[in-house]
PDB file of C-alpha atoms in Angstrom:
ATOM      1  CA  GLU A 300       0.000   0.000   0.000  1.00  0.00           C
ATOM      2  CA  THR A 301       1.329   3.437  -0.866  1.00  0.00           C
ATOM      3  CA  GLY A 302       0.368   7.049  -0.212  1.00  0.00           C
ATOM      4  CA  VAL A 303      -1.476   8.524   2.733  1.00  0.00           C
ATOM      5  CA  THR A 304      -4.462   6.634   4.125  1.00  0.00           C
ATOM      6  CA  GLN A 305      -7.010   8.061   6.526  1.00  0.00           C
ATOM      7  CA  THR A 306      -9.685   6.222   8.465  1.00  0.00           C
ATOM      8  CA  PRO A 307     -12.544   6.515   8.893  1.00  0.00           C
ATOM      9  CA  ARG A 308     -13.693   8.420   5.800  1.00  0.00           C
ATOM     10  CA  HIS A 309     -16.848   9.610   7.533  1.00  0.00           C
ATOM     11  CA  LEU A 310     -17.612  10.025  11.226  1.00  0.00           C
ATOM     12  CA  VAL A 311     -20.682  11.235  13.059  1.00  0.00           C
ATOM     13  CA  MET A 312     -20.243  11.746  16.768  1.00  0.00           C
ATOM     14  CA  GLY A 313     -22.123  13.259  19.651  1.00  0.00           C
ATOM     15  CA  MET A 314     -20.680  16.059  21.723  1.00  0.00           C
ATOM     16  CA  THR A 315     -19.944  13.732  24.636  1.00  0.00           C
ATOM     17  CA  ASN A 316     -18.262  11.005  22.585  1.00  0.00           C
ATOM     18  CA  LYS A 317     -14.582  10.193  22.302  1.00  0.00           C
ATOM     19  CA  LYS A 318     -13.250   9.088  18.944  1.00  0.00           C
ATOM     20  CA  SER A 319      -9.936   8.966  17.103  1.00  0.00           C
ATOM     21  CA  LEU A 320      -8.920   9.666  13.536  1.00  0.00           C
ATOM     22  CA  LYS A 321      -6.095   7.611  12.097  1.00  0.00           C
ATOM     23  CA  CYS A 322      -3.557   8.447   9.415  1.00  0.00           C
ATOM     24  CA  GLU A 323      -0.911   6.193   7.937  1.00  0.00           C
ATOM     25  CA  GLN A 324       1.773   6.973   5.354  1.00  0.00           C
ATOM     26  CA  HIS A 325       3.933   4.516   3.466  1.00  0.00           C
ATOM     27  CA  LEU A 326       6.110   7.090   1.720  1.00  0.00           C
ATOM     28  CA  GLY A 327       9.029   7.140   4.140  1.00  0.00           C
ATOM     29  CA  HIS A 328       8.365  10.778   4.988  1.00  0.00           C
ATOM     30  CA  ASN A 329       9.613  12.385   8.188  1.00  0.00           C
ATOM     31  CA  ALA A 330       6.916  15.034   8.702  1.00  0.00           C
ATOM     32  CA  MET A 331       3.160  14.603   9.218  1.00  0.00           C
ATOM     33  CA  TYR A 332       0.363  17.131   9.490  1.00  0.00           C
ATOM     34  CA  TRP A 333      -3.264  17.565  10.510  1.00  0.00           C
ATOM     35  CA  TYR A 334      -5.281  20.185   8.653  1.00  0.00           C
ATOM     36  CA  LYS A 335      -8.889  21.257   9.163  1.00  0.00           C
ATOM     37  CA  GLN A 336     -10.851  22.277   6.089  1.00  0.00           C
ATOM     38  CA  SER A 337     -14.109  24.161   6.514  1.00  0.00           C
ATOM     39  CA  ALA A 338     -16.004  26.763   4.553  1.00  0.00           C
ATOM     40  CA  LYS A 339     -14.743  29.521   6.862  1.00  0.00           C
ATOM     41  CA  LYS A 340     -11.074  28.541   6.987  1.00  0.00           C
ATOM     42  CA  PRO A 341      -9.904  26.384   4.124  1.00  0.00           C
ATOM     43  CA  LEU A 342      -6.818  24.282   4.956  1.00  0.00           C
ATOM     44  CA  GLU A 343      -6.108  25.496   8.465  1.00  0.00           C
ATOM     45  CA  LEU A 344      -2.935  23.939   9.890  1.00  0.00           C
ATOM     46  CA  MET A 345      -3.604  22.276  13.245  1.00  0.00           C
ATOM     47  CA  PHE A 346      -0.547  20.195  14.109  1.00  0.00           C
ATOM     48  CA  VAL A 347       2.861  19.398  12.657  1.00  0.00           C
ATOM     49  CA  TYR A 348       5.109  16.523  13.658  1.00  0.00           C
ATOM     50  CA  SER A 349       8.672  16.456  12.402  1.00  0.00           C
ATOM     51  CA  LEU A 350      10.718  13.334  13.186  1.00  0.00           C
ATOM     52  CA  GLU A 351       7.930  12.362  15.593  1.00  0.00           C
ATOM     53  CA  GLU A 352       8.330  15.558  17.619  1.00  0.00           C
ATOM     54  CA  ARG A 353       5.461  18.018  17.696  1.00  0.00           C
ATOM     55  CA  VAL A 354       6.652  21.364  16.328  1.00  0.00           C
ATOM     56  CA  GLU A 355       3.381  23.253  15.908  1.00  0.00           C
ATOM     57  CA  ASN A 356       0.191  23.446  17.943  1.00  0.00           C
ATOM     58  CA  ASN A 357      -1.258  26.532  16.340  1.00  0.00           C
ATOM     59  CA  SER A 358      -3.597  27.366  19.219  1.00  0.00           C
ATOM     60  CA  VAL A 359      -5.849  24.391  18.676  1.00  0.00           C
ATOM     61  CA  PRO A 360      -8.387  23.720  21.472  1.00  0.00           C
ATOM     62  CA  SER A 361      -7.410  20.969  23.884  1.00  0.00           C
ATOM     63  CA  ARG A 362     -10.422  18.886  22.832  1.00  0.00           C
ATOM     64  CA  PHE A 363      -8.177  17.911  19.902  1.00  0.00           C
ATOM     65  CA  SER A 364      -5.208  15.816  20.973  1.00  0.00           C
ATOM     66  CA  PRO A 365      -2.654  14.524  18.452  1.00  0.00           C
ATOM     67  CA  GLU A 366      -0.446  11.501  18.826  1.00  0.00           C
ATOM     68  CA  CYS A 367       2.463  10.389  16.653  1.00  0.00           C
ATOM     69  CA  PRO A 368       3.752   7.013  17.878  1.00  0.00           C
ATOM     70  CA  ASN A 369       6.142   6.580  14.941  1.00  0.00           C
ATOM     71  CA  SER A 370       7.015   8.250  11.660  1.00  0.00           C
ATOM     72  CA  SER A 371       4.341   6.325   9.734  1.00  0.00           C
ATOM     73  CA  HIS A 372       1.322   6.876  11.967  1.00  0.00           C
ATOM     74  CA  LEU A 373      -0.556   9.904  13.188  1.00  0.00           C
ATOM     75  CA  PHE A 374      -3.718  10.050  15.285  1.00  0.00           C
ATOM     76  CA  LEU A 375      -6.110  12.820  16.211  1.00  0.00           C
ATOM     77  CA  HIS A 376      -8.015  12.055  19.403  1.00  0.00           C
ATOM     78  CA  LEU A 377     -11.328  13.864  19.737  1.00  0.00           C
ATOM     79  CA  HIS A 378     -13.378  14.468  22.892  1.00  0.00           C
ATOM     80  CA  THR A 379     -16.253  16.729  23.873  1.00  0.00           C
ATOM     81  CA  LEU A 380     -16.351  18.371  20.475  1.00  0.00           C
ATOM     82  CA  GLN A 381     -18.664  21.192  19.464  1.00  0.00           C
ATOM     83  CA  PRO A 382     -20.896  21.373  16.390  1.00  0.00           C
ATOM     84  CA  GLU A 383     -18.573  24.034  14.921  1.00  0.00           C
ATOM     85  CA  ASP A 384     -15.831  21.388  14.825  1.00  0.00           C
ATOM     86  CA  SER A 385     -17.692  19.676  11.998  1.00  0.00           C
ATOM     87  CA  ALA A 386     -15.329  19.809   9.018  1.00  0.00           C
ATOM     88  CA  LEU A 387     -13.080  17.789   6.747  1.00  0.00           C
ATOM     89  CA  TYR A 388      -9.923  16.720   8.580  1.00  0.00           C
ATOM     90  CA  LEU A 389      -6.989  16.118   6.288  1.00  0.00           C
ATOM     91  CA  CYS A 390      -3.765  14.328   7.097  1.00  0.00           C
ATOM     92  CA  ALA A 391      -0.628  14.957   5.065  1.00  0.00           C
ATOM     93  CA  SER A 392       2.987  13.877   5.040  1.00  0.00           C
ATOM     94  CA  SER A 393       6.116  15.292   3.459  1.00  0.00           C
ATOM     95  CA  GLN A 394       9.842  14.894   3.375  1.00  0.00           C
ATOM     96  CA  GLY A 395      10.710  17.802   5.610  1.00  0.00           C
ATOM     97  CA  TRP A 396      13.751  19.989   5.917  1.00  0.00           C
ATOM     98  CA  GLY A 397      17.153  18.399   6.440  1.00  0.00           C
ATOM     99  CA  THR A 398      16.789  16.426   3.250  1.00  0.00           C
ATOM    100  CA  GLU A 399      15.309  17.236  -0.143  1.00  0.00           C
ATOM    101  CA  VAL A 400      11.998  18.857   0.690  1.00  0.00           C
ATOM    102  CA  SER A 401       8.975  17.350  -0.986  1.00  0.00           C
ATOM    103  CA  GLU A 402       5.481  18.600  -1.448  1.00  0.00           C
ATOM    104  CA  ALA A 403       2.821  17.489   1.007  1.00  0.00           C
ATOM    105  CA  PHE A 404       0.932  14.342   0.088  1.00  0.00           C
ATOM    106  CA  PHE A 405      -2.643  14.366   1.363  1.00  0.00           C
ATOM    107  CA  GLY A 406      -5.018  11.667   2.415  1.00  0.00           C
ATOM    108  CA  GLN A 407      -8.618  11.734   1.283  1.00  0.00           C
ATOM    109  CA  GLY A 408      -9.768  13.144   4.602  1.00  0.00           C
ATOM    110  CA  THR A 409     -12.279  12.300   7.300  1.00  0.00           C
ATOM    111  CA  ARG A 410     -15.601  14.105   7.038  1.00  0.00           C
ATOM    112  CA  LEU A 411     -16.543  14.746  10.672  1.00  0.00           C
ATOM    113  CA  THR A 412     -20.026  15.740  11.762  1.00  0.00           C
ATOM    114  CA  VAL A 413     -20.641  16.634  15.400  1.00  0.00           C
ATOM    115  CA  VAL A 414     -24.270  16.398  16.476  1.00  0.00           C
TER     116      VAL A 414
ATOM    117  CA  ALA B  57       5.469  34.793  10.749  1.00  0.00           C
ATOM    118  CA  GLN B  58       4.617  33.093   7.496  1.00  0.00           C
ATOM    119  CA  LYS B  59       1.557  34.129   5.532  1.00  0.00           C
ATOM    120  CA  VAL B  60       0.069  33.342   2.139  1.00  0.00           C
ATOM    121  CA  THR B  61      -2.485  35.661   0.579  1.00  0.00           C
ATOM    122  CA  GLN B  62      -4.714  34.728  -2.315  1.00  0.00           C
ATOM    123  CA  ALA B  63      -6.712  37.880  -2.752  1.00  0.00           C
ATOM    124  CA  GLN B  64      -9.017  36.477  -5.442  1.00  0.00           C
ATOM    125  CA  THR B  65     -11.731  34.528  -3.667  1.00  0.00           C
ATOM    126  CA  GLU B  66     -13.595  33.504  -6.794  1.00  0.00           C
ATOM    127  CA  ILE B  67     -12.993  33.962 -10.536  1.00  0.00           C
ATOM    128  CA  SER B  68     -15.219  33.104 -13.484  1.00  0.00           C
ATOM    129  CA  VAL B  69     -13.983  33.059 -17.063  1.00  0.00           C
ATOM    130  CA  VAL B  70     -15.329  31.706 -20.318  1.00  0.00           C
ATOM    131  CA  GLU B  71     -13.696  28.599 -21.714  1.00  0.00           C
ATOM    132  CA  LYS B  72     -10.554  29.232 -23.812  1.00  0.00           C
ATOM    133  CA  GLU B  73      -9.759  32.462 -22.003  1.00  0.00           C
ATOM    134  CA  ASP B  74      -6.477  32.808 -20.134  1.00  0.00           C
ATOM    135  CA  VAL B  75      -6.657  33.318 -16.382  1.00  0.00           C
ATOM    136  CA  THR B  76      -4.058  34.223 -13.761  1.00  0.00           C
ATOM    137  CA  LEU B  77      -4.357  33.294 -10.097  1.00  0.00           C
ATOM    138  CA  ASP B  78      -2.404  35.535  -7.742  1.00  0.00           C
ATOM    139  CA  CYS B  79      -0.378  34.450  -4.729  1.00  0.00           C
ATOM    140  CA  VAL B  80       1.566  36.753  -2.437  1.00  0.00           C
ATOM    141  CA  TYR B  81       3.575  35.396   0.472  1.00  0.00           C
ATOM    142  CA  GLU B  82       5.354  36.703   3.557  1.00  0.00           C
ATOM    143  CA  THR B  83       8.281  35.029   5.263  1.00  0.00           C
ATOM    144  CA  ARG B  84      11.439  35.955   7.135  1.00  0.00           C
ATOM    145  CA  ASP B  85      13.207  32.815   5.994  1.00  0.00           C
ATOM    146  CA  THR B  86      15.810  33.144   3.267  1.00  0.00           C
ATOM    147  CA  THR B  87      15.222  29.562   2.185  1.00  0.00           C
ATOM    148  CA  TYR B  88      11.685  28.396   1.574  1.00  0.00           C
ATOM    149  CA  TYR B  89       9.490  26.440  -0.813  1.00  0.00           C
ATOM    150  CA  LEU B  90       6.331  27.464  -2.629  1.00  0.00           C
ATOM    151  CA  PHE B  91       3.620  25.145  -3.928  1.00  0.00           C
ATOM    152  CA  TRP B  92       0.377  25.177  -5.902  1.00  0.00           C
ATOM    153  CA  TYR B  93      -2.373  22.602  -5.396  1.00  0.00           C
ATOM    154  CA  LYS B  94      -5.663  21.998  -7.183  1.00  0.00           C
ATOM    155  CA  GLN B  95      -8.777  20.743  -5.384  1.00  0.00           C
ATOM    156  CA  PRO B  96     -11.429  19.656  -7.910  1.00  0.00           C
ATOM    157  CA  PRO B  97     -15.047  19.058  -6.882  1.00  0.00           C
ATOM    158  CA  SER B  98     -14.176  15.470  -5.994  1.00  0.00           C
ATOM    159  CA  GLY B  99     -12.216  16.863  -3.044  1.00  0.00           C
ATOM    160  CA  GLU B 100      -8.739  15.387  -3.310  1.00  0.00           C
ATOM    161  CA  LEU B 101      -5.785  17.773  -3.249  1.00  0.00           C
ATOM    162  CA  VAL B 102      -3.689  17.494  -6.387  1.00  0.00           C
ATOM    163  CA  PHE B 103      -0.114  18.747  -6.296  1.00  0.00           C
ATOM    164  CA  LEU B 104       0.827  20.958  -9.258  1.00  0.00           C
ATOM    165  CA  ILE B 105       4.243  22.484  -8.673  1.00  0.00           C
ATOM    166  CA  ARG B 106       7.025  23.035  -6.128  1.00  0.00           C
ATOM    167  CA  ARG B 107       9.540  25.850  -6.352  1.00  0.00           C
ATOM    168  CA  ASN B 108      12.412  26.670  -3.992  1.00  0.00           C
ATOM    169  CA  SER B 109      13.377  30.224  -3.132  1.00  0.00           C
ATOM    170  CA  PHE B 110      16.646  30.067  -5.055  1.00  0.00           C
ATOM    171  CA  ASP B 111      15.038  29.108  -8.326  1.00  0.00           C
ATOM    172  CA  GLU B 112      13.314  32.104  -9.884  1.00  0.00           C
ATOM    173  CA  GLN B 113      13.085  30.564 -13.290  1.00  0.00           C
ATOM    174  CA  ASN B 114       9.542  30.582 -14.595  1.00  0.00           C
ATOM    175  CA  GLU B 115       8.048  27.217 -15.434  1.00  0.00           C
ATOM    176  CA  ILE B 116       5.650  26.061 -18.103  1.00  0.00           C
ATOM    177  CA  SER B 117       3.850  22.745 -18.109  1.00  0.00           C
ATOM    178  CA  GLY B 118       1.418  22.411 -20.965  1.00  0.00           C
ATOM    179  CA  ARG B 119      -1.297  25.032 -20.478  1.00  0.00           C
ATOM    180  CA  TYR B 120      -0.004  25.866 -16.983  1.00  0.00           C
ATOM    181  CA  SER B 121       2.713  28.389 -16.213  1.00  0.00           C
ATOM    182  CA  TRP B 122       4.089  29.894 -13.043  1.00  0.00           C
ATOM    183  CA  ASN B 123       5.753  33.281 -12.503  1.00  0.00           C
ATOM    184  CA  PHE B 124       7.923  33.501  -9.380  1.00  0.00           C
ATOM    185  CA  GLN B 125       9.027  37.028  -8.511  1.00  0.00           C
ATOM    186  CA  LYS B 126      11.056  37.254  -5.322  1.00  0.00           C
ATOM    187  CA  SER B 127      11.177  41.054  -5.524  1.00  0.00           C
ATOM    188  CA  THR B 128       7.404  41.256  -5.070  1.00  0.00           C
ATOM    189  CA  SER B 129       7.034  38.029  -3.034  1.00  0.00           C
ATOM    190  CA  SER B 130       4.641  36.636  -5.590  1.00  0.00           C
ATOM    191  CA  PHE B 131       4.153  33.246  -7.169  1.00  0.00           C
ATOM    192  CA  ASN B 132       1.369  33.601  -9.714  1.00  0.00           C
ATOM    193  CA  PHE B 133      -0.232  30.808 -11.706  1.00  0.00           C
ATOM    194  CA  THR B 134      -1.587  31.211 -15.238  1.00  0.00           C
ATOM    195  CA  ILE B 135      -3.825  28.816 -17.114  1.00  0.00           C
ATOM    196  CA  THR B 136      -3.783  29.373 -20.862  1.00  0.00           C
ATOM    197  CA  ALA B 137      -6.778  28.437 -23.015  1.00  0.00           C
ATOM    198  CA  SER B 138      -8.810  27.390 -20.008  1.00  0.00           C
ATOM    199  CA  GLN B 139     -11.055  24.339 -20.102  1.00  0.00           C
ATOM    200  CA  VAL B 140     -14.107  23.355 -18.079  1.00  0.00           C
ATOM    201  CA  VAL B 141     -12.038  20.633 -16.370  1.00  0.00           C
ATOM    202  CA  ASP B 142      -9.868  23.376 -14.873  1.00  0.00           C
ATOM    203  CA  SER B 143     -12.783  24.368 -12.631  1.00  0.00           C
ATOM    204  CA  ALA B 144     -11.566  23.813  -9.076  1.00  0.00           C
ATOM    205  CA  VAL B 145     -10.247  25.542  -5.991  1.00  0.00           C
ATOM    206  CA  TYR B 146      -6.563  26.385  -6.298  1.00  0.00           C
ATOM    207  CA  PHE B 147      -4.327  26.769  -3.261  1.00  0.00           C
ATOM    208  CA  CYS B 148      -0.934  28.384  -2.959  1.00  0.00           C
ATOM    209  CA  ALA B 149       1.297  27.231  -0.074  1.00  0.00           C
ATOM    210  CA  LEU B 150       4.576  28.133   1.623  1.00  0.00           C
ATOM    211  CA  SER B 151       7.003  25.947   3.573  1.00  0.00           C
ATOM    212  CA  GLY B 152       9.939  27.040   5.701  1.00  0.00           C
ATOM    213  CA  PRO B 153      12.685  25.311   7.732  1.00  0.00           C
ATOM    214  CA  ASP B 154      10.278  24.721  10.624  1.00  0.00           C
ATOM    215  CA  ASP B 155       8.391  22.180   8.470  1.00  0.00           C
ATOM    216  CA  LYS B 156       5.131  24.152   8.632  1.00  0.00           C
ATOM    217  CA  ILE B 157       3.273  24.213   5.331  1.00  0.00           C
ATOM    218  CA  ILE B 158       0.949  27.207   5.321  1.00  0.00           C
ATOM    219  CA  PHE B 159      -1.822  27.475   2.745  1.00  0.00           C
ATOM    220  CA  GLY B 160      -3.639  30.477   1.368  1.00  0.00           C
ATOM    221  CA  LYS B 161      -7.426  30.603   1.506  1.00  0.00           C
ATOM    222  CA  GLY B 162      -7.717  29.411  -2.059  1.00  0.00           C
ATOM    223  CA  THR B 163      -9.218  30.795  -5.250  1.00  0.00           C
ATOM    224  CA  ARG B 164     -12.345  29.134  -6.617  1.00  0.00           C
ATOM    225  CA  LEU B 165     -12.107  29.082 -10.402  1.00  0.00           C
ATOM    226  CA  HIS B 166     -15.182  28.608 -12.575  1.00  0.00           C
ATOM    227  CA  ILE B 167     -14.647  27.920 -16.253  1.00  0.00           C
ATOM    228  CA  LEU B 168     -17.905  28.551 -18.098  1.00  0.00           C
ATOM    229  CA  PRO B 169     -18.636  26.621 -21.285  1.00  0.00           C
TER     230      PRO B 169
END
């Protein structure tokens, strides 16, 4: 399997639920990202991990909690979300600085609806 | 701080017309990368081009061309002889040594038949 894979593709959750989004890349990249895409703020950077170290939080509410256990996997743990958190959540990976920089490769996203 | 501005929110042109999408960026880094992506109605983000800050040579790929001007911090994208299939949202992005990839708000392009 190649590229960036996100699961699930669609998720509906209540405001009191806890769920996790998963991202996996098989490209050998050393940087991974979570982006939020909504009508108000297209492609808003949430988190960056470079060599498994978090380098960017970007003032994201604590109800979103990222986890990067290794260079191939990235999770976004969700709890007590609000309806305004409904959006498309995109994972991406790239070959970051220190080597030849690549473009970001994106997964197909998880469409999240909070009810 | 890094910033990417795509001032054109939405553009409509008639098929076969040429259209230019503007991108202006801000960065304090001397070394950086610029990108353009296309997001068609199907939703996936399609990579179009990458350019590093030391390479100001303009690039042409078929009907697509890019004009990188460091003096004005711009990286504009032109589609020549536009086609209906070019209808999409186009994003410009900037990457610096901190590994952040910052995107502009996108320009929605409508090509009318």
